[in-house]
Tab-separated table of C-alpha atoms in Angstrom:
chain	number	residue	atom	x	y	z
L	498	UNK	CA	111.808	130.803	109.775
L	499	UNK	CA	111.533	127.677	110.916
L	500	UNK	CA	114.273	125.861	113.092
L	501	UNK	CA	116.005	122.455	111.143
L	502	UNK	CA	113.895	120.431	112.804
L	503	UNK	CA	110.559	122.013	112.552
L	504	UNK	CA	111.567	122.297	108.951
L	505	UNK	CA	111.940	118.461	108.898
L	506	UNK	CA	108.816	118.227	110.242
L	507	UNK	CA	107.060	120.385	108.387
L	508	UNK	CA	108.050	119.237	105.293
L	509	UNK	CA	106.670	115.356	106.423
L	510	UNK	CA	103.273	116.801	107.379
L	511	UNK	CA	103.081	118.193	103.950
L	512	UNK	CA	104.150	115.180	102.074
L	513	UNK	CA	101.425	112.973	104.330
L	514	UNK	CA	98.691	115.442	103.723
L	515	UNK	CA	99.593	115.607	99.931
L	516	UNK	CA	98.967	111.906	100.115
L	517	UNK	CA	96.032	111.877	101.782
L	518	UNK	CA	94.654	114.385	99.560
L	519	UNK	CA	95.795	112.517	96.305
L	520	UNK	CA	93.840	109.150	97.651
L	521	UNK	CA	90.724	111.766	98.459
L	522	UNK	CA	90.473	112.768	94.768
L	523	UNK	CA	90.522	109.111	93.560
L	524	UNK	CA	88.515	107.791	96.127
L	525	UNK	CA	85.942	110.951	94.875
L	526	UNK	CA	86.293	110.240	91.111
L	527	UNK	CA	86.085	106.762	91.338
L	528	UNK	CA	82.695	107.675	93.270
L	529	UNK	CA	81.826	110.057	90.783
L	530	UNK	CA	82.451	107.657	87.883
L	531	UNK	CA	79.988	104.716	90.108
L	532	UNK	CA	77.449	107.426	89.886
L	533	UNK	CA	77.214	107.907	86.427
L	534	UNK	CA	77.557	104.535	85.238
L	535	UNK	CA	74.823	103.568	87.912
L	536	UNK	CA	72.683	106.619	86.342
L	537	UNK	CA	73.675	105.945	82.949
L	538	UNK	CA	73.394	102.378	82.812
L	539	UNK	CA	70.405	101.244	85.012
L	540	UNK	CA	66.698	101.905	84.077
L	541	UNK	CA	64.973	104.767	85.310
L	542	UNK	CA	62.366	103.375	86.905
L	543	UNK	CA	64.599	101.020	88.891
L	544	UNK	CA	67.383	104.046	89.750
L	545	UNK	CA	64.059	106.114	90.971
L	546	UNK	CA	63.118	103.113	93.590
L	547	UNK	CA	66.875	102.015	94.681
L	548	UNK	CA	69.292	104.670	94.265
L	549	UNK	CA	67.834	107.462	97.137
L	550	UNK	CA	70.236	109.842	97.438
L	551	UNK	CA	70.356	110.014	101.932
L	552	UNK	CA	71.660	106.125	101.181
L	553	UNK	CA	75.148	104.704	100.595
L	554	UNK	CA	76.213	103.490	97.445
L	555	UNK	CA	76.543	100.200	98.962
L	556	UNK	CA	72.977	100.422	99.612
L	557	UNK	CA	72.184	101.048	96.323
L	558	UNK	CA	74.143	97.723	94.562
L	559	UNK	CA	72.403	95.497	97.251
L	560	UNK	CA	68.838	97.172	95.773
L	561	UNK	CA	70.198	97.023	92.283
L	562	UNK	CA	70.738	93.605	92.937
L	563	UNK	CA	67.456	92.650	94.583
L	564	UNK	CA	65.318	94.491	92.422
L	565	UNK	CA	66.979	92.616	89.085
L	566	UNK	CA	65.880	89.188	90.929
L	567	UNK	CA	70.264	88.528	91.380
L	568	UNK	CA	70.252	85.919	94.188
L	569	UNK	CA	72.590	86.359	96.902
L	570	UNK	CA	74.555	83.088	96.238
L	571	UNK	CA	74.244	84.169	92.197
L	572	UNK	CA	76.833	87.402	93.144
L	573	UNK	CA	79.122	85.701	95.435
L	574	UNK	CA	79.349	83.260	92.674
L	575	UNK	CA	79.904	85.767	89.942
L	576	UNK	CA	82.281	87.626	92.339
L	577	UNK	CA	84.764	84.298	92.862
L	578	UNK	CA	84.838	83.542	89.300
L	579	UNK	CA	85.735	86.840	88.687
L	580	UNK	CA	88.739	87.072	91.107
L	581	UNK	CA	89.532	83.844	89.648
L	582	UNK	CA	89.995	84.246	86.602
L	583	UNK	CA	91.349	87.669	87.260
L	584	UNK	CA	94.258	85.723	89.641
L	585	UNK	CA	94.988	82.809	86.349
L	586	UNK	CA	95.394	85.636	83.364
L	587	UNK	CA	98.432	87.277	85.718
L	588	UNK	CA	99.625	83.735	86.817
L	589	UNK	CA	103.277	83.161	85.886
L	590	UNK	CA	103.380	86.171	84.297
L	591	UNK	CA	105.634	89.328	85.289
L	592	UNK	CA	103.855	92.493	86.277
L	593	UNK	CA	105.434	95.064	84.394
L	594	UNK	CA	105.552	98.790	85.614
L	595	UNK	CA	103.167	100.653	83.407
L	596	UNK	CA	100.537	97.958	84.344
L	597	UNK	CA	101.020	98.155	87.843
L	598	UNK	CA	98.515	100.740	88.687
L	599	UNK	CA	95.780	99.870	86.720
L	600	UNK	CA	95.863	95.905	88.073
L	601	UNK	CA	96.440	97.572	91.677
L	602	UNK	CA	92.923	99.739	91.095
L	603	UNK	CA	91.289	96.182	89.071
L	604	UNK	CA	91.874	94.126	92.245
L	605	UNK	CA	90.622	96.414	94.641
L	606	UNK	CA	87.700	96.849	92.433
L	607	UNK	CA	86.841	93.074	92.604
L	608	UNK	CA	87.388	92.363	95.830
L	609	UNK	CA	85.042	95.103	97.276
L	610	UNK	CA	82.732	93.777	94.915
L	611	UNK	CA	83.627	90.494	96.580
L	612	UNK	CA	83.204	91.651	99.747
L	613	UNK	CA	79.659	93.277	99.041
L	614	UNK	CA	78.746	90.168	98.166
L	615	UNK	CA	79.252	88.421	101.074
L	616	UNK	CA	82.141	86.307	99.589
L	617	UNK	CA	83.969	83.681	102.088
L	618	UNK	CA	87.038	84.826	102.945
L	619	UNK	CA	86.637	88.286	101.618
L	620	UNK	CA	85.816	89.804	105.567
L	621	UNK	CA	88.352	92.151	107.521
L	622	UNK	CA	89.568	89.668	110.182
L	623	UNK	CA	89.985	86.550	106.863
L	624	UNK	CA	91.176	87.387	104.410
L	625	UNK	CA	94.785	85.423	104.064
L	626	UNK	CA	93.180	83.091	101.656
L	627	UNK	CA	93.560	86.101	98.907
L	628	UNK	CA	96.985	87.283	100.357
L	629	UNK	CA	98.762	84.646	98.969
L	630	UNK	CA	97.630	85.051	95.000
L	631	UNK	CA	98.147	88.945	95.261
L	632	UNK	CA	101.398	88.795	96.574
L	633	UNK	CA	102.695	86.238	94.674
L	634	UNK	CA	102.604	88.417	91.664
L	635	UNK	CA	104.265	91.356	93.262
L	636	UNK	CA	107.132	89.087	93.714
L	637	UNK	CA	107.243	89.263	89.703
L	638	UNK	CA	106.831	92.895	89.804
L	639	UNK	CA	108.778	96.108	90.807
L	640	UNK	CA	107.515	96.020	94.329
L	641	UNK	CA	108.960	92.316	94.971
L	642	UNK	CA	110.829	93.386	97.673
L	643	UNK	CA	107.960	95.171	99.361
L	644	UNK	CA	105.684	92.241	98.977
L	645	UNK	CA	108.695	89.841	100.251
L	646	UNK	CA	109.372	92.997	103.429
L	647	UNK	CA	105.348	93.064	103.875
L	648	UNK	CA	104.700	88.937	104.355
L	649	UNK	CA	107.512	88.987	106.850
L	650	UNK	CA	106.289	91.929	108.572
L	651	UNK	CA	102.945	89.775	109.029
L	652	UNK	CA	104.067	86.568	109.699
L	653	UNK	CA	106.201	88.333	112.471
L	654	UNK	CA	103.088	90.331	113.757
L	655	UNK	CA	100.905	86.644	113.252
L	656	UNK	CA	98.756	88.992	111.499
L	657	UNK	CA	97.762	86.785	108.761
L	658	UNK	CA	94.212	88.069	108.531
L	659	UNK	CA	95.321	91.593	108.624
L	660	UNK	CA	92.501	93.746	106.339
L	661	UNK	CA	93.554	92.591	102.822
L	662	UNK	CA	91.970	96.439	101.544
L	663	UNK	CA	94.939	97.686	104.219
L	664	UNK	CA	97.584	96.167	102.261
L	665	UNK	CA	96.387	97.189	99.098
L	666	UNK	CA	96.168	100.942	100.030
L	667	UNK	CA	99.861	99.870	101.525
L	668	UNK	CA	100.916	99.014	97.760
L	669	UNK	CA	99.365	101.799	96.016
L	670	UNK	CA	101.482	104.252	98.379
L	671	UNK	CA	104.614	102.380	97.536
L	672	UNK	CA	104.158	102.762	93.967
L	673	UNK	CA	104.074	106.647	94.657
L	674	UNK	CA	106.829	106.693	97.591
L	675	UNK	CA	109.496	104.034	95.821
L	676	UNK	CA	108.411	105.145	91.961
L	677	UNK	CA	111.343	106.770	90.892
L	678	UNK	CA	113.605	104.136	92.749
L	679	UNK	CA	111.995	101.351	91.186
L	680	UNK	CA	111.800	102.286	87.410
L	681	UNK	CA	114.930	100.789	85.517
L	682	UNK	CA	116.279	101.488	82.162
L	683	UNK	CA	115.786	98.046	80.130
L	684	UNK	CA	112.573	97.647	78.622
L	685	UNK	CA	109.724	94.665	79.312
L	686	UNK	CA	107.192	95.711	76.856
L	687	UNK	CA	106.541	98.460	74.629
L	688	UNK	CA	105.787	100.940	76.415
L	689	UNK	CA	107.274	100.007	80.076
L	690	UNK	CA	110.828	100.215	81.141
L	691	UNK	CA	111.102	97.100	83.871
L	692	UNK	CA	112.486	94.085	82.605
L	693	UNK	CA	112.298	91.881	86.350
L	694	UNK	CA	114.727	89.987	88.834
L	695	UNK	CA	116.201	88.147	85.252
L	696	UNK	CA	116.375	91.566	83.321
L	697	UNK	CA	119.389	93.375	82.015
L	698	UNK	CA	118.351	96.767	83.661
L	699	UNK	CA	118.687	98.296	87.212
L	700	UNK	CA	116.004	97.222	89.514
């Protein structure tokens, strides 16, 4: 067998790679599912002339787009608005536990989008300007502390256009690494079990 601390070790490599292989799967789904909406939603004609198979997928939205006459400026329009508005329906408002993974996987959804698009402020080395909104409502959520732990750690680094996609995957493996440490006993809604800072239950 294996000495205590190869064991140790071991048993880290495993949990990484388990990781790893978990964010594999959704990345491949969530490819999977972009396929068939692409193919289920989008005329033939125009899937046969932008959607070639030896191309990216990214390739394949900028084509989508061109072909359907959507300007440029007309997507990183439609992109803002959407983070927007996405940003105001959460403002104020706490971020319960059962929601947290699906606005997690909603915000990295727009923002690529964003991104694609060409958005200001949506690039690797500038995006601070979206920082601020997205951690401001994991300060009313389970993962406050991580958000408050994270902003320090990149104020101390003067990293403040550190890859805004980076701290989202950083989030997502919180949620799984700090899950069963974070989920309290009062309830917030009816289905969740996180009340907040204010609440009656454990944090």
């Amino acid at each position: 067998g294996l000495p205590p601390g190869g064991l140790a070790i071991y048993g880290q490599l495993r949990a990484d790679y388990a990781l790893e292989l978990k964010q594999y799967n959704c990345h491949r789904d969530a490819v999977a599912r972009l396929r068939e909406i692409i193919a289920g939603s989008v005329a033939p004609r125009h899937y046969a002339l932008c959607c070639h198979p030896e191309e990216t997928i990214t390739t394949w939205l900028t084509c989508l787009a061109r072909y359907a006459g959507l300007s440029d400026e007309a997507r990183r329009t439609r992109a803002r608005s959407a983070l927007n508005k996405f940003n105001r329906d959460q403002e104020n408002r706490p971020l319960c536990w059962c929601a947290m993974e699906g606005w997690l996987a909603r915000w990295g959804e727009l923002f690529v989008e964003a991104r694609l698009s060409g958005l200001e402020g949506t690039s690797a080395d500038s995006c601070h300007y979206w920082q601020s909104p997205f951690l401001e409502t994991l300060y009313r959520s389970p993962l406050a502390d991580w958000a408050m732990m994270y902003q320090i750690r990149i104020v101390g680094k003067q990293q403040e256009n550190s890859d805004f996609l980076d701290m989202l995957t950083d989030a997502r493996d919180s949620i799984y690494r700090l899950g069963p440490a974070l989920k309290p006993n009062a309830a917030c809604c009816a289905t969740c079990t996180w009340q907040g800072r204010g609440g009656k239950g454990r944090r």
